[in-house]
Short mmCIF file of C-alpha atoms in Angstrom, two decimals:
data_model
loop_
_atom_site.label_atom_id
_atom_site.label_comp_id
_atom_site.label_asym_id
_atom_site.label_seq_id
_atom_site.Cartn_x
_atom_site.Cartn_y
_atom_site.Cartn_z
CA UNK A 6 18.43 -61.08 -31.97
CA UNK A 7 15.96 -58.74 -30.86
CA UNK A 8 16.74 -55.73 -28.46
CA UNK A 9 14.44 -54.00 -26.01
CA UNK A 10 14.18 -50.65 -27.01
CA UNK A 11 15.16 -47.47 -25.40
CA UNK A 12 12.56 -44.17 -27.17
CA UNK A 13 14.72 -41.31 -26.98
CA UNK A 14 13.54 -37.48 -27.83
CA UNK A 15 17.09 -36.90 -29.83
CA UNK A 16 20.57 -38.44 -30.59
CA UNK A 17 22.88 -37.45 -27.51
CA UNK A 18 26.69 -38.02 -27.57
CA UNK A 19 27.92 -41.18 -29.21
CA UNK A 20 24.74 -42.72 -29.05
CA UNK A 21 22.80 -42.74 -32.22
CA UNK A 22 19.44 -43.24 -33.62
CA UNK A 23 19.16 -47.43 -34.53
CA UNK A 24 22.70 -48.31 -32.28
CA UNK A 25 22.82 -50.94 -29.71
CA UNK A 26 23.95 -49.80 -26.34
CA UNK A 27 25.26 -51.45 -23.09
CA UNK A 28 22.03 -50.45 -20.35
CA UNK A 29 22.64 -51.27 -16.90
CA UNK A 30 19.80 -51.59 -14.41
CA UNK A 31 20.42 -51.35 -10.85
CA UNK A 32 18.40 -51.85 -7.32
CA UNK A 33 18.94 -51.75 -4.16
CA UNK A 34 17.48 -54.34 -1.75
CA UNK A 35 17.44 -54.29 1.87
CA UNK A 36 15.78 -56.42 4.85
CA UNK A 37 12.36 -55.20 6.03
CA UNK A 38 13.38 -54.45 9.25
CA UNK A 39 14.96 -51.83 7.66
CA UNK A 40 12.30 -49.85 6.56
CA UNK A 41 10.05 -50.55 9.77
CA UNK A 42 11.37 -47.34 11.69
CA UNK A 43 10.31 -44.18 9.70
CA UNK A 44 9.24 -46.20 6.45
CA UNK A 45 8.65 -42.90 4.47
CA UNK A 46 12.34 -41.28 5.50
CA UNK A 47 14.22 -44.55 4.84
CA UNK A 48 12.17 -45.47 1.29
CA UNK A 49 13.49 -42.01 0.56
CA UNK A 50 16.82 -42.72 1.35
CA UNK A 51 17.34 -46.13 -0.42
CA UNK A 52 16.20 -43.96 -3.40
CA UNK A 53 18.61 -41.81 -2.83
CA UNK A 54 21.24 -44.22 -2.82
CA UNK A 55 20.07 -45.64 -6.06
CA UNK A 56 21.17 -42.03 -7.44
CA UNK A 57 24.02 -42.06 -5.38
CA UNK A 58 24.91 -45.19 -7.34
CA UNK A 59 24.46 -44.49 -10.45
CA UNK A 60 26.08 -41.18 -10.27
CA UNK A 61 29.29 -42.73 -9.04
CA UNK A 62 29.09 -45.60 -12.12
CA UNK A 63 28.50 -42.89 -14.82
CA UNK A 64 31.27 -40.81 -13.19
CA UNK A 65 34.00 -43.52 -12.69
CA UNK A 66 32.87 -44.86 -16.54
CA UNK A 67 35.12 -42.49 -18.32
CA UNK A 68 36.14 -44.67 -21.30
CA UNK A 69 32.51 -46.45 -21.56
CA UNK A 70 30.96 -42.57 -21.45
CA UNK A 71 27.98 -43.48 -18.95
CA UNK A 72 25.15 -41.88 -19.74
CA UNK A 73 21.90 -41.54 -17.48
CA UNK A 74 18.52 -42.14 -19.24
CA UNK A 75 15.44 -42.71 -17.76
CA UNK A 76 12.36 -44.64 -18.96
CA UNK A 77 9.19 -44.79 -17.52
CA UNK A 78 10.65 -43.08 -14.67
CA UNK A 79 13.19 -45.51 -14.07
CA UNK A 80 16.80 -44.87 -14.59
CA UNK A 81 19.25 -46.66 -16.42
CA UNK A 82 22.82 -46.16 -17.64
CA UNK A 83 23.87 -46.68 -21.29
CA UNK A 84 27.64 -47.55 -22.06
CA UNK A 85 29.69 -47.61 -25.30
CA UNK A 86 30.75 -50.35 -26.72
CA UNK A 87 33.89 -50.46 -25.26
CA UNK A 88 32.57 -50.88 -20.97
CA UNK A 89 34.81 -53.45 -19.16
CA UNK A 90 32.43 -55.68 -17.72
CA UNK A 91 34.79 -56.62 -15.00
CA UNK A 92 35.64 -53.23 -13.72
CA UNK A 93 31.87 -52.78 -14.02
CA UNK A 94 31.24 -55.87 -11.90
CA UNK A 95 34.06 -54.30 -9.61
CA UNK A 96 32.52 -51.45 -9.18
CA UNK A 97 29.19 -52.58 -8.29
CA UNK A 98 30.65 -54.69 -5.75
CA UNK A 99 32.19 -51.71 -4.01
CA UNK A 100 29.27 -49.98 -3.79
CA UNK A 101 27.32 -52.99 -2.03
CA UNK A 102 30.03 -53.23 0.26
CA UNK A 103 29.73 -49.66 1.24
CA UNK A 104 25.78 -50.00 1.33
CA UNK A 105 26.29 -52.80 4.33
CA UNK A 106 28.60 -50.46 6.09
CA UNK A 107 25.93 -47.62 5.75
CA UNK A 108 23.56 -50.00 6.58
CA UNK A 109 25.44 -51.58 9.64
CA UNK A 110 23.71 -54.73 11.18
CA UNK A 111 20.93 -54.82 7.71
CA UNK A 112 21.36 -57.70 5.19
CA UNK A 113 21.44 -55.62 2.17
CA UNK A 114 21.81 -56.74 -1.46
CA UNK A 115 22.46 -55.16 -5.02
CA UNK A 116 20.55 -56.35 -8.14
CA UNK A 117 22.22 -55.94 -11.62
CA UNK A 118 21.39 -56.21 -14.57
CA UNK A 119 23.63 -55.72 -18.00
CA UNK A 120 21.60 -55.93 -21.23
CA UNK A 121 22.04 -54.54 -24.64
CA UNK A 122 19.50 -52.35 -25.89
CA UNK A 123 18.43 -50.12 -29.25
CA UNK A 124 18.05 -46.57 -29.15
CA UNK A 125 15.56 -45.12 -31.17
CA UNK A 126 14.11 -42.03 -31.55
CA UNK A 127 10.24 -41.48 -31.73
CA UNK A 128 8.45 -40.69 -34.94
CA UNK A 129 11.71 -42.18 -36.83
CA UNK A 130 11.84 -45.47 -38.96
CA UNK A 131 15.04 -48.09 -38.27
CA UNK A 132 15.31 -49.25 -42.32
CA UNK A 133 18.33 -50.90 -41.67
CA UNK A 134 18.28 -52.34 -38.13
CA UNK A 135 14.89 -52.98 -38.25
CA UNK A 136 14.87 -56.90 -37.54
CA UNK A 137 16.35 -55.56 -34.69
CA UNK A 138 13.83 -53.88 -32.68
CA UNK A 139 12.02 -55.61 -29.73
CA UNK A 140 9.85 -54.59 -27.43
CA UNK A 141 10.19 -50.90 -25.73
CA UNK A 142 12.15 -51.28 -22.50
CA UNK A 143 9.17 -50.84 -19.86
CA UNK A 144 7.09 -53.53 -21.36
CA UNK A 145 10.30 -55.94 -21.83
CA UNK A 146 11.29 -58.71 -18.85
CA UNK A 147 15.02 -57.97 -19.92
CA UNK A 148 15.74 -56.77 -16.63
CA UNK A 149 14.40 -59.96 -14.40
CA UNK A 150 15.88 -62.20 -16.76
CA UNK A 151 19.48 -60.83 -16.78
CA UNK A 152 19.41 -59.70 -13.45
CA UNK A 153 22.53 -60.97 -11.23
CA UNK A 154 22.62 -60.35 -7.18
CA UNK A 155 25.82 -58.99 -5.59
CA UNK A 156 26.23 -59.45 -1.48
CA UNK A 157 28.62 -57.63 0.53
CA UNK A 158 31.74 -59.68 0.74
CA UNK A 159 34.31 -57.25 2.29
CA UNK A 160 34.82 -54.31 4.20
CA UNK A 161 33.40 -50.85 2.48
CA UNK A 162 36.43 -48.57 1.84
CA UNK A 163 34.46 -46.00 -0.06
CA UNK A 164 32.86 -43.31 0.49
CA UNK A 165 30.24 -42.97 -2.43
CA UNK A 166 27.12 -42.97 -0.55
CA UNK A 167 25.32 -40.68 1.48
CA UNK A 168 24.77 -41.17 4.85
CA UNK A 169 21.51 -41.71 6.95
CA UNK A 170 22.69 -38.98 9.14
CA UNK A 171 23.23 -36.82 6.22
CA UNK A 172 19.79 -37.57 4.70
CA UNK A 173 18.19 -37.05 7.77
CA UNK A 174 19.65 -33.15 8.03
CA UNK A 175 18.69 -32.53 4.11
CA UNK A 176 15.15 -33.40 4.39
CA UNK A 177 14.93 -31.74 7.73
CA UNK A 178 16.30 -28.39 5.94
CA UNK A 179 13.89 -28.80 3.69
CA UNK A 180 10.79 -29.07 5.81
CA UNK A 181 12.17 -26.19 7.66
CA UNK A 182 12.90 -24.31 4.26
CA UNK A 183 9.05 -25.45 3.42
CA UNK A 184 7.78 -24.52 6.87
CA UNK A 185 10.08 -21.27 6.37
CA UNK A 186 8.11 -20.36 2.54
CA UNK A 187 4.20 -21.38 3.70
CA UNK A 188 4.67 -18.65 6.91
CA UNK A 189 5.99 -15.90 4.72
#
């Protein structure tokens, strides 16, 4: 079987030059009407909560060791081999509960998606896993194919996400802090 692969600049942690890892892809989607008041603010803040997302995965995947790549200026997580699907699953579903609590009165959905892939880093030749490579990651349809949707189905309990309120006051401070800079 051939794996999309992932061009990385060096081997980091337990993930080596010619391994398979476990890559997760996630994205946030939420109803138009959303977005209609203050598109630029609130296309900020879903982006946000994408990073907000994946920083709670990668810090709640102790065993797995979650680390945060990104390719093509999209980010992905990469698990050991040893990442509980279920508690991943579990996990995810948490966090798109939460989203239609912070999002009160917005459908809002979560798309996974939970691939392997092969790391490999430029300028170096895979002898042995070779029949291995596929396509690099950007170019691959990996993500569309294997992607599952997750809908709220309870009650958000966490608290993993950032507010709108919140957002709101950091990009305020930093207009002012901008503002604040140009004037001196």
């Amino acid at each position: 079987m051939k794996y999309p692969v992932i061009y990385v600049h060096h081997q980091f942690g337990t993930f080596k030059h010619g391994k398979t890892a476990q890559t997760l892809s996630i994205e946030l989607e939420v109803e138009e009407s959303f977005l209609q008041e203050d598109p630029q603010l609130r296309q900020g803040y879903l982006k946000q909560l994408t990073k907000d997302a994946y920083h709670t995965i990668e810090g709640q995947q102790v065993i797995a060791q979650a680390s945060r790549v990104q390719v093509e200026g999209k980010d992905y997580l990469l698990f050991t081999s040893n990442l509980d699907p279920r508690l991943l699953k579990r996990q995810l579903q948490q966090i798109v509960d939460e989203l239609a609590v912070r999002l009160e009165g917005h459908a809002v959905s979560l798309q996974a998606a939970l691939f392997r892939s092969l790391l490999k880093i430029e300028g170096k030749d895979l002898f042995l896993h070779a029949a291995k490579e596929g396509e690099p990651l950007g170019q691959s349809d990996i993500v569309a194919r294997t992607r599952k949707e997750l809908r709220p189905q309870g009650r958000g309990t966490t608290n993993f996400l950032t507010s709108l309120a919140q957002y709101q006051r950091k990009v305020e401070m930093q207009r002012s802090a901008e503002k604040g800079s140009d004037q001196a």
